[in-house]
PDB file of C-alpha atoms in Angstrom:
ATOM      1  CA  GLY U 639      15.831  -3.733  23.361  1.00  0.00           C
ATOM      2  CA  SER U 640      12.777  -3.452  21.071  1.00  0.00           C
ATOM      3  CA  ARG U 641       9.214  -3.734  22.233  1.00  0.00           C
ATOM      4  CA  PRO U 642       7.406  -6.930  21.596  1.00  0.00           C
ATOM      5  CA  GLY U 643       5.577  -6.824  18.383  1.00  0.00           C
ATOM      6  CA  THR U 644       7.605  -4.303  16.665  1.00  0.00           C
ATOM      7  CA  MET U 645       9.546  -4.970  13.553  1.00  0.00           C
ATOM      8  CA  ALA U 646      13.011  -3.680  14.682  1.00  0.00           C
ATOM      9  CA  GLU U 647      14.319  -7.071  13.893  1.00  0.00           C
ATOM     10  CA  GLU U 648      13.864  -6.500  10.143  1.00  0.00           C
ATOM     11  CA  PRO U 649      17.130  -6.641   8.171  1.00  0.00           C
ATOM     12  CA  LEU U 650      18.544  -3.224   7.265  1.00  0.00           C
ATOM     13  CA  ARG U 651      19.593  -4.539   3.806  1.00  0.00           C
ATOM     14  CA  LEU U 652      17.591  -6.809   1.512  1.00  0.00           C
ATOM     15  CA  SER U 653      18.878  -8.943  -1.247  1.00  0.00           C
ATOM     16  CA  ALA U 654      15.852 -10.645  -2.692  1.00  0.00           C
ATOM     17  CA  GLN U 655      12.330  -9.654  -3.960  1.00  0.00           C
ATOM     18  CA  LEU U 656      10.525 -11.669  -1.194  1.00  0.00           C
ATOM     19  CA  THR U 657      10.866 -13.246   2.179  1.00  0.00           C
ATOM     20  CA  ASP U 658       9.151 -16.519   3.121  1.00  0.00           C
ATOM     21  CA  GLU U 659       7.109 -16.472   6.246  1.00  0.00           C
ATOM     22  CA  LYS U 660       5.441 -19.664   7.699  1.00  0.00           C
ATOM     23  CA  ASP U 661       2.083 -18.459   6.653  1.00  0.00           C
ATOM     24  CA  GLY U 662       2.887 -16.609   3.470  1.00  0.00           C
ATOM     25  CA  ILE U 663       5.253 -14.268   1.652  1.00  0.00           C
ATOM     26  CA  ILE U 664       6.324 -10.735   2.360  1.00  0.00           C
ATOM     27  CA  TRP U 665       7.294  -8.810  -0.746  1.00  0.00           C
ATOM     28  CA  ASN U 666      10.386  -6.896   0.278  1.00  0.00           C
ATOM     29  CA  ALA U 667       9.597  -3.612  -1.572  1.00  0.00           C
ATOM     30  CA  SER U 668       6.842  -3.101   0.976  1.00  0.00           C
ATOM     31  CA  LEU U 669       9.458  -3.090   3.677  1.00  0.00           C
ATOM     32  CA  VAL U 670      11.247  -0.292   1.949  1.00  0.00           C
ATOM     33  CA  LEU U 671       8.041   1.797   1.948  1.00  0.00           C
ATOM     34  CA  LEU U 672       7.401   1.029   5.645  1.00  0.00           C
ATOM     35  CA  ASN U 673      10.977   2.001   6.525  1.00  0.00           C
ATOM     36  CA  HIS U 674      10.675   5.292   4.647  1.00  0.00           C
ATOM     37  CA  PHE U 675       7.470   6.092   6.652  1.00  0.00           C
ATOM     38  CA  ARG U 676       9.310   5.317   9.895  1.00  0.00           C
ATOM     39  CA  GLN U 677      12.390   7.249   9.081  1.00  0.00           C
ATOM     40  CA  LYS U 678      11.151  10.218   7.075  1.00  0.00           C
ATOM     41  CA  MET U 679       7.529  10.846   8.335  1.00  0.00           C
ATOM     42  CA  PRO U 680       6.958   8.962  11.550  1.00  0.00           C
ATOM     43  CA  ASP U 681       4.453  11.508  12.940  1.00  0.00           C
ATOM     44  CA  ALA U 682       2.327  11.955   9.801  1.00  0.00           C
ATOM     45  CA  PHE U 683      -0.015   8.979  10.410  1.00  0.00           C
ATOM     46  CA  ARG U 684      -1.038   9.471  14.024  1.00  0.00           C
ATOM     47  CA  GLY U 685      -4.770   9.482  14.274  1.00  0.00           C
ATOM     48  CA  LYS U 686      -5.127   9.175  10.403  1.00  0.00           C
ATOM     49  CA  LYS U 687      -7.318   6.733   8.516  1.00  0.00           C
ATOM     50  CA  ILE U 688      -5.427   4.506   6.066  1.00  0.00           C
ATOM     51  CA  LEU U 689      -6.684   2.050   3.526  1.00  0.00           C
ATOM     52  CA  GLU U 690      -4.305  -0.599   2.185  1.00  0.00           C
ATOM     53  CA  PHE U 691      -4.808  -2.582  -0.965  1.00  0.00           C
ATOM     54  CA  GLY U 692      -3.426  -6.114  -1.242  1.00  0.00           C
ATOM     55  CA  SER U 693      -2.290  -6.114   2.397  1.00  0.00           C
ATOM     56  CA  GLY U 694      -0.911  -9.751   2.281  1.00  0.00           C
ATOM     57  CA  LEU U 695       0.201 -10.705   5.783  1.00  0.00           C
ATOM     58  CA  GLY U 696      -0.534  -7.290   7.074  1.00  0.00           C
ATOM     59  CA  HIS U 697       3.078  -6.264   8.055  1.00  0.00           C
ATOM     60  CA  VAL U 698       2.766  -2.735   6.556  1.00  0.00           C
ATOM     61  CA  ALA U 699      -0.607  -2.310   8.345  1.00  0.00           C
ATOM     62  CA  ARG U 700       0.853  -3.274  11.549  1.00  0.00           C
ATOM     63  CA  GLY U 701       3.787  -0.954  11.165  1.00  0.00           C
ATOM     64  CA  LEU U 702       1.395   1.928  10.378  1.00  0.00           C
ATOM     65  CA  CYS U 703      -0.593   1.128  13.469  1.00  0.00           C
ATOM     66  CA  GLU U 704       2.459   1.336  15.518  1.00  0.00           C
ATOM     67  CA  LEU U 705       2.832   4.875  14.177  1.00  0.00           C
ATOM     68  CA  GLY U 706      -0.662   5.616  15.524  1.00  0.00           C
ATOM     69  CA  ALA U 707      -2.792   5.073  12.385  1.00  0.00           C
ATOM     70  CA  HIS U 708      -6.161   3.468  12.054  1.00  0.00           C
ATOM     71  CA  VAL U 709      -5.732   1.088   9.227  1.00  0.00           C
ATOM     72  CA  THR U 710      -8.107  -0.883   7.090  1.00  0.00           C
ATOM     73  CA  ALA U 711      -6.171  -3.718   5.565  1.00  0.00           C
ATOM     74  CA  THR U 712      -7.828  -5.349   2.525  1.00  0.00           C
ATOM     75  CA  ASP U 713      -7.202  -8.266   0.247  1.00  0.00           C
ATOM     76  CA  MET U 714      -9.060 -10.712  -1.994  1.00  0.00           C
ATOM     77  CA  PRO U 715     -10.549 -13.721  -0.201  1.00  0.00           C
ATOM     78  CA  CYS U 716      -8.326 -16.086  -2.157  1.00  0.00           C
ATOM     79  CA  ASN U 717      -5.077 -14.401  -1.042  1.00  0.00           C
ATOM     80  CA  ASP U 718      -3.692 -13.957   2.422  1.00  0.00           C
ATOM     81  CA  LEU U 719      -6.859 -12.623   4.079  1.00  0.00           C
ATOM     82  CA  GLU U 720      -7.232 -15.254   6.810  1.00  0.00           C
ATOM     83  CA  ALA U 721      -3.562 -15.184   7.691  1.00  0.00           C
ATOM     84  CA  CYS U 722      -3.691 -11.401   7.864  1.00  0.00           C
ATOM     85  CA  ARG U 723      -6.787 -11.596  10.131  1.00  0.00           C
ATOM     86  CA  ARG U 724      -5.066 -14.012  12.522  1.00  0.00           C
ATOM     87  CA  ARG U 725      -2.026 -11.817  12.707  1.00  0.00           C
ATOM     88  CA  ALA U 726      -4.244  -8.691  13.206  1.00  0.00           C
ATOM     89  CA  ASP U 727      -6.071 -10.493  16.077  1.00  0.00           C
ATOM     90  CA  VAL U 728      -2.684 -11.155  17.867  1.00  0.00           C
ATOM     91  CA  PHE U 729      -1.470  -7.583  17.183  1.00  0.00           C
ATOM     92  CA  ASN U 730      -4.691  -5.910  18.473  1.00  0.00           C
ATOM     93  CA  ALA U 731      -4.600  -8.079  21.634  1.00  0.00           C
ATOM     94  CA  GLU U 732      -0.970  -7.275  22.262  1.00  0.00           C
ATOM     95  CA  LYS U 733      -1.654  -3.524  21.749  1.00  0.00           C
ATOM     96  CA  ALA U 734      -4.900  -3.229  23.657  1.00  0.00           C
ATOM     97  CA  GLY U 735      -4.614  -0.238  25.994  1.00  0.00           C
ATOM     98  CA  ASP U 736      -1.519   1.140  24.259  1.00  0.00           C
ATOM     99  CA  GLU U 737      -2.588   4.731  23.437  1.00  0.00           C
ATOM    100  CA  THR U 738       0.294   5.248  21.229  1.00  0.00           C
ATOM    101  CA  CYS U 739      -0.838   2.542  18.831  1.00  0.00           C
ATOM    102  CA  GLY U 740      -3.656   2.906  16.333  1.00  0.00           C
ATOM    103  CA  THR U 741      -6.152   0.166  15.301  1.00  0.00           C
ATOM    104  CA  MET U 742      -6.265  -2.337  12.536  1.00  0.00           C
ATOM    105  CA  ARG U 743      -9.140  -4.191  10.832  1.00  0.00           C
ATOM    106  CA  ILE U 744      -9.234  -6.703   7.944  1.00  0.00           C
ATOM    107  CA  VAL U 745     -11.874  -6.279   5.202  1.00  0.00           C
ATOM    108  CA  GLU U 746     -12.419  -8.390   1.984  1.00  0.00           C
ATOM    109  CA  LEU U 747     -11.963  -6.243  -1.120  1.00  0.00           C
ATOM    110  CA  THR U 748     -11.699  -7.671  -4.756  1.00  0.00           C
ATOM    111  CA  TRP U 749     -10.930  -5.028  -7.307  1.00  0.00           C
ATOM    112  CA  GLY U 750     -13.267  -4.011 -10.100  1.00  0.00           C
ATOM    113  CA  GLN U 751     -16.765  -2.916 -10.611  1.00  0.00           C
ATOM    114  CA  GLU U 752     -18.030  -6.410 -10.876  1.00  0.00           C
ATOM    115  CA  HIS U 753     -17.039  -7.250  -7.281  1.00  0.00           C
ATOM    116  CA  TRP U 754     -17.503  -3.882  -5.640  1.00  0.00           C
ATOM    117  CA  LYS U 755     -20.808  -4.523  -3.935  1.00  0.00           C
ATOM    118  CA  ASP U 756     -19.377  -7.707  -2.504  1.00  0.00           C
ATOM    119  CA  SER U 757     -17.026  -5.654  -0.263  1.00  0.00           C
ATOM    120  CA  PRO U 758     -18.304  -4.148   3.044  1.00  0.00           C
ATOM    121  CA  LEU U 759     -16.441  -0.980   2.013  1.00  0.00           C
ATOM    122  CA  SER U 760     -18.969  -0.299  -0.630  1.00  0.00           C
ATOM    123  CA  LYS U 761     -21.518   0.399   2.151  1.00  0.00           C
ATOM    124  CA  GLU U 762     -19.356   2.751   4.096  1.00  0.00           C
ATOM    125  CA  ASP U 763     -18.984   6.556   3.719  1.00  0.00           C
ATOM    126  CA  GLY U 764     -15.732   7.074   5.460  1.00  0.00           C
ATOM    127  CA  LYS U 765     -12.891   9.004   3.780  1.00  0.00           C
ATOM    128  CA  TYR U 766      -9.260   7.833   4.042  1.00  0.00           C
ATOM    129  CA  ASP U 767      -6.303  10.087   4.555  1.00  0.00           C
ATOM    130  CA  PHE U 768      -3.798   7.708   2.909  1.00  0.00           C
ATOM    131  CA  ILE U 769      -4.089   4.784   0.584  1.00  0.00           C
ATOM    132  CA  ILE U 770      -1.173   2.331   0.327  1.00  0.00           C
ATOM    133  CA  LEU U 771      -0.420   0.251  -2.803  1.00  0.00           C
ATOM    134  CA  ALA U 772       2.571  -1.812  -1.894  1.00  0.00           C
ATOM    135  CA  GLU U 773       3.579  -4.444  -4.556  1.00  0.00           C
ATOM    136  CA  VAL U 774       0.113  -4.580  -6.177  1.00  0.00           C
ATOM    137  CA  PHE U 775       1.054  -3.682  -9.773  1.00  0.00           C
ATOM    138  CA  SER U 776       2.681  -6.988 -10.862  1.00  0.00           C
ATOM    139  CA  ILE U 777      -0.335  -8.383 -12.834  1.00  0.00           C
ATOM    140  CA  PRO U 778      -1.237  -6.031 -15.699  1.00  0.00           C
ATOM    141  CA  GLU U 779      -4.477  -7.933 -16.459  1.00  0.00           C
ATOM    142  CA  VAL U 780      -5.955  -6.404 -13.246  1.00  0.00           C
ATOM    143  CA  HIS U 781      -4.624  -2.820 -13.649  1.00  0.00           C
ATOM    144  CA  THR U 782      -7.994  -1.577 -14.863  1.00  0.00           C
ATOM    145  CA  GLU U 783      -9.913  -3.135 -12.002  1.00  0.00           C
ATOM    146  CA  LEU U 784      -7.314  -1.844  -9.496  1.00  0.00           C
ATOM    147  CA  VAL U 785      -7.567   1.856 -10.834  1.00  0.00           C
ATOM    148  CA  TRP U 786     -11.316   1.646 -10.983  1.00  0.00           C
ATOM    149  CA  THR U 787     -11.473   0.583  -7.231  1.00  0.00           C
ATOM    150  CA  LEU U 788      -8.862   3.134  -6.277  1.00  0.00           C
ATOM    151  CA  SER U 789     -10.918   5.911  -7.816  1.00  0.00           C
ATOM    152  CA  ARG U 790     -13.827   5.107  -5.513  1.00  0.00           C
ATOM    153  CA  PHE U 791     -11.804   6.202  -2.528  1.00  0.00           C
ATOM    154  CA  MET U 792      -9.985   9.299  -3.962  1.00  0.00           C
ATOM    155  CA  HIS U 793     -10.677  12.900  -2.813  1.00  0.00           C
ATOM    156  CA  SER U 794      -8.700  16.056  -2.879  1.00  0.00           C
ATOM    157  CA  GLU U 795      -7.074  15.556   0.527  1.00  0.00           C
ATOM    158  CA  ALA U 796      -6.113  11.921  -0.011  1.00  0.00           C
ATOM    159  CA  GLU U 797      -2.445  10.755  -0.558  1.00  0.00           C
ATOM    160  CA  VAL U 798      -1.693   7.525  -2.327  1.00  0.00           C
ATOM    161  CA  TRP U 799       1.800   5.966  -1.694  1.00  0.00           C
ATOM    162  CA  SER U 800       2.916   3.045  -3.867  1.00  0.00           C
ATOM    163  CA  ILE U 801       5.946   1.007  -4.253  1.00  0.00           C
ATOM    164  CA  TYR U 802       6.747  -1.872  -6.738  1.00  0.00           C
ATOM    165  CA  MET U 803       9.671  -3.933  -8.171  1.00  0.00           C
ATOM    166  CA  ASN U 804      10.780  -3.362 -11.692  1.00  0.00           C
ATOM    167  CA  ARG U 805       8.924  -6.335 -13.119  1.00  0.00           C
ATOM    168  CA  PRO U 806       7.850  -6.311 -16.801  1.00  0.00           C
ATOM    169  CA  PHE U 807       4.679  -4.232 -17.359  1.00  0.00           C
ATOM    170  CA  SER U 808       4.237  -3.129 -13.791  1.00  0.00           C
ATOM    171  CA  MET U 809       4.689   0.483 -14.733  1.00  0.00           C
ATOM    172  CA  MET U 810       1.850   0.328 -17.152  1.00  0.00           C
ATOM    173  CA  VAL U 811      -0.636   0.811 -14.342  1.00  0.00           C
ATOM    174  CA  PHE U 812       0.228   4.455 -14.719  1.00  0.00           C
ATOM    175  CA  VAL U 813      -1.296   4.552 -18.219  1.00  0.00           C
ATOM    176  CA  GLU U 814      -4.577   3.490 -16.529  1.00  0.00           C
ATOM    177  CA  ILE U 815      -4.045   6.028 -13.853  1.00  0.00           C
ATOM    178  CA  ALA U 816      -3.383   8.788 -16.399  1.00  0.00           C
ATOM    179  CA  ASP U 817      -6.499   7.861 -18.394  1.00  0.00           C
ATOM    180  CA  ALA U 818      -8.691   7.831 -15.251  1.00  0.00           C
ATOM    181  CA  GLY U 819      -8.066  11.565 -14.835  1.00  0.00           C
ATOM    182  CA  GLY U 820      -7.476  13.674 -11.731  1.00  0.00           C
ATOM    183  CA  PHE U 821      -4.302  12.020 -10.467  1.00  0.00           C
ATOM    184  CA  ARG U 822      -1.024  13.779 -10.041  1.00  0.00           C
ATOM    185  CA  VAL U 823       1.952  11.451  -9.740  1.00  0.00           C
ATOM    186  CA  HIS U 824       5.391  12.094  -8.271  1.00  0.00           C
ATOM    187  CA  GLN U 825       8.194   9.552  -8.608  1.00  0.00           C
ATOM    188  CA  PHE U 826      10.844   9.593  -6.021  1.00  0.00           C
ATOM    189  CA  ASP U 827      14.393   9.704  -7.129  1.00  0.00           C
ATOM    190  CA  THR U 828      16.681   6.970  -5.861  1.00  0.00           C
ATOM    191  CA  GLU U 829      18.586   9.411  -3.668  1.00  0.00           C
ATOM    192  CA  GLN U 830      15.328  10.305  -1.850  1.00  0.00           C
ATOM    193  CA  VAL U 831      14.691   6.874  -0.651  1.00  0.00           C
ATOM    194  CA  ASP U 832      16.691   4.156   1.141  1.00  0.00           C
ATOM    195  CA  LEU U 833      16.054   1.180  -1.095  1.00  0.00           C
ATOM    196  CA  MET U 834      17.679  -1.120   1.534  1.00  0.00           C
ATOM    197  CA  GLY U 835      19.683  -2.905  -1.161  1.00  0.00           C
ATOM    198  CA  LEU U 836      16.893  -3.344  -3.686  1.00  0.00           C
ATOM    199  CA  ASP U 837      18.781  -0.945  -6.113  1.00  0.00           C
ATOM    200  CA  THR U 838      21.068  -3.247  -8.107  1.00  0.00           C
ATOM    201  CA  SER U 839      21.313  -3.409 -11.865  1.00  0.00           C
ATOM    202  CA  ASP U 840      18.745  -6.304 -12.034  1.00  0.00           C
ATOM    203  CA  ILE U 841      16.617  -5.712  -8.910  1.00  0.00           C
ATOM    204  CA  PHE U 842      15.267  -2.303  -7.904  1.00  0.00           C
ATOM    205  CA  CYS U 843      12.050  -0.691  -6.790  1.00  0.00           C
ATOM    206  CA  LEU U 844      10.274   2.468  -7.628  1.00  0.00           C
ATOM    207  CA  MET U 845       8.259   4.692  -5.127  1.00  0.00           C
ATOM    208  CA  HIS U 846       5.510   7.137  -6.014  1.00  0.00           C
ATOM    209  CA  LYS U 847       3.194   9.568  -4.199  1.00  0.00           C
ATOM    210  CA  MET U 848      -0.171  10.491  -5.795  1.00  0.00           C
ATOM    211  CA  THR U 849      -2.654  13.171  -5.066  1.00  0.00           C
ATOM    212  CA  TYR U 850      -6.014  13.825  -6.595  1.00  0.00           C
ATOM    213  CA  ASP U 851      -7.893  16.769  -8.027  1.00  0.00           C
ATOM    214  CA  PRO U 852     -11.298  15.567  -9.523  1.00  0.00           C
ATOM    215  CA  ALA U 853     -11.431  18.737 -11.592  1.00  0.00           C
ATOM    216  CA  SER U 854      -8.182  18.149 -13.331  1.00  0.00           C
ATOM    217  CA  PRO U 855      -8.209  16.912 -16.861  1.00  0.00           C
ATOM    218  CA  ARG U 856      -6.864  13.635 -17.977  1.00  0.00           C
ATOM    219  CA  LEU U 857      -3.035  13.398 -18.102  1.00  0.00           C
ATOM    220  CA  ALA U 858      -1.255  12.434 -21.256  1.00  0.00           C
ATOM    221  CA  ALA U 859       0.330   9.037 -20.450  1.00  0.00           C
ATOM    222  CA  ALA U 860       3.689  10.368 -21.553  1.00  0.00           C
ATOM    223  CA  SER U 861       3.590  12.969 -18.774  1.00  0.00           C
ATOM    224  CA  VAL U 862       3.319  10.505 -15.997  1.00  0.00           C
ATOM    225  CA  ALA U 863       6.784   9.673 -14.471  1.00  0.00           C
ATOM    226  CA  MET U 864       7.704   6.045 -14.915  1.00  0.00           C
TER     227      MET U 864
END
């Protein structure tokens, strides 16, 4: 049987964009990303520092902790921050003393220069090895703020992993990313990822990995894979 607190009970196939939980919503594309980490790169995160934007209920953060990562899960105060914090407290208590497991903390972060100083992260110097952007591109009106904030954490050794459903205008975030300069974007082909059922004609998701070279020129928007 599976260990208590693991997510082995997750369905292998998904048929909807979201799953209702008693204290919030899980966007199912994020489960595809977590499954990819578990299946394709389970040892890549041990001991690494991870920053997650828009953590929601914290299920991706917990899954990465179980792979040995030290995760800083963030969200805006008006979203699922308190529910995520409650779940994190339970998780950390369950995993206390488990040396195979990493750590998880919850930190407030609202995207954009206007709100940057309100986040405790603005006062920290730590670098993150991985940054997770799972289902955070759905509102184009905040793409500029998202990319501005993301750029604060980028360095030459960081990897950004993103996944999102094919909603209208979500892919326009890559225009902002191209304009910011320094980013290199790789889009995964569908045969490289188990989309767990989210690959039908009217519902599918796209996964990307991004790296960063601050000396690189800005990319033409047309050169970014969409």
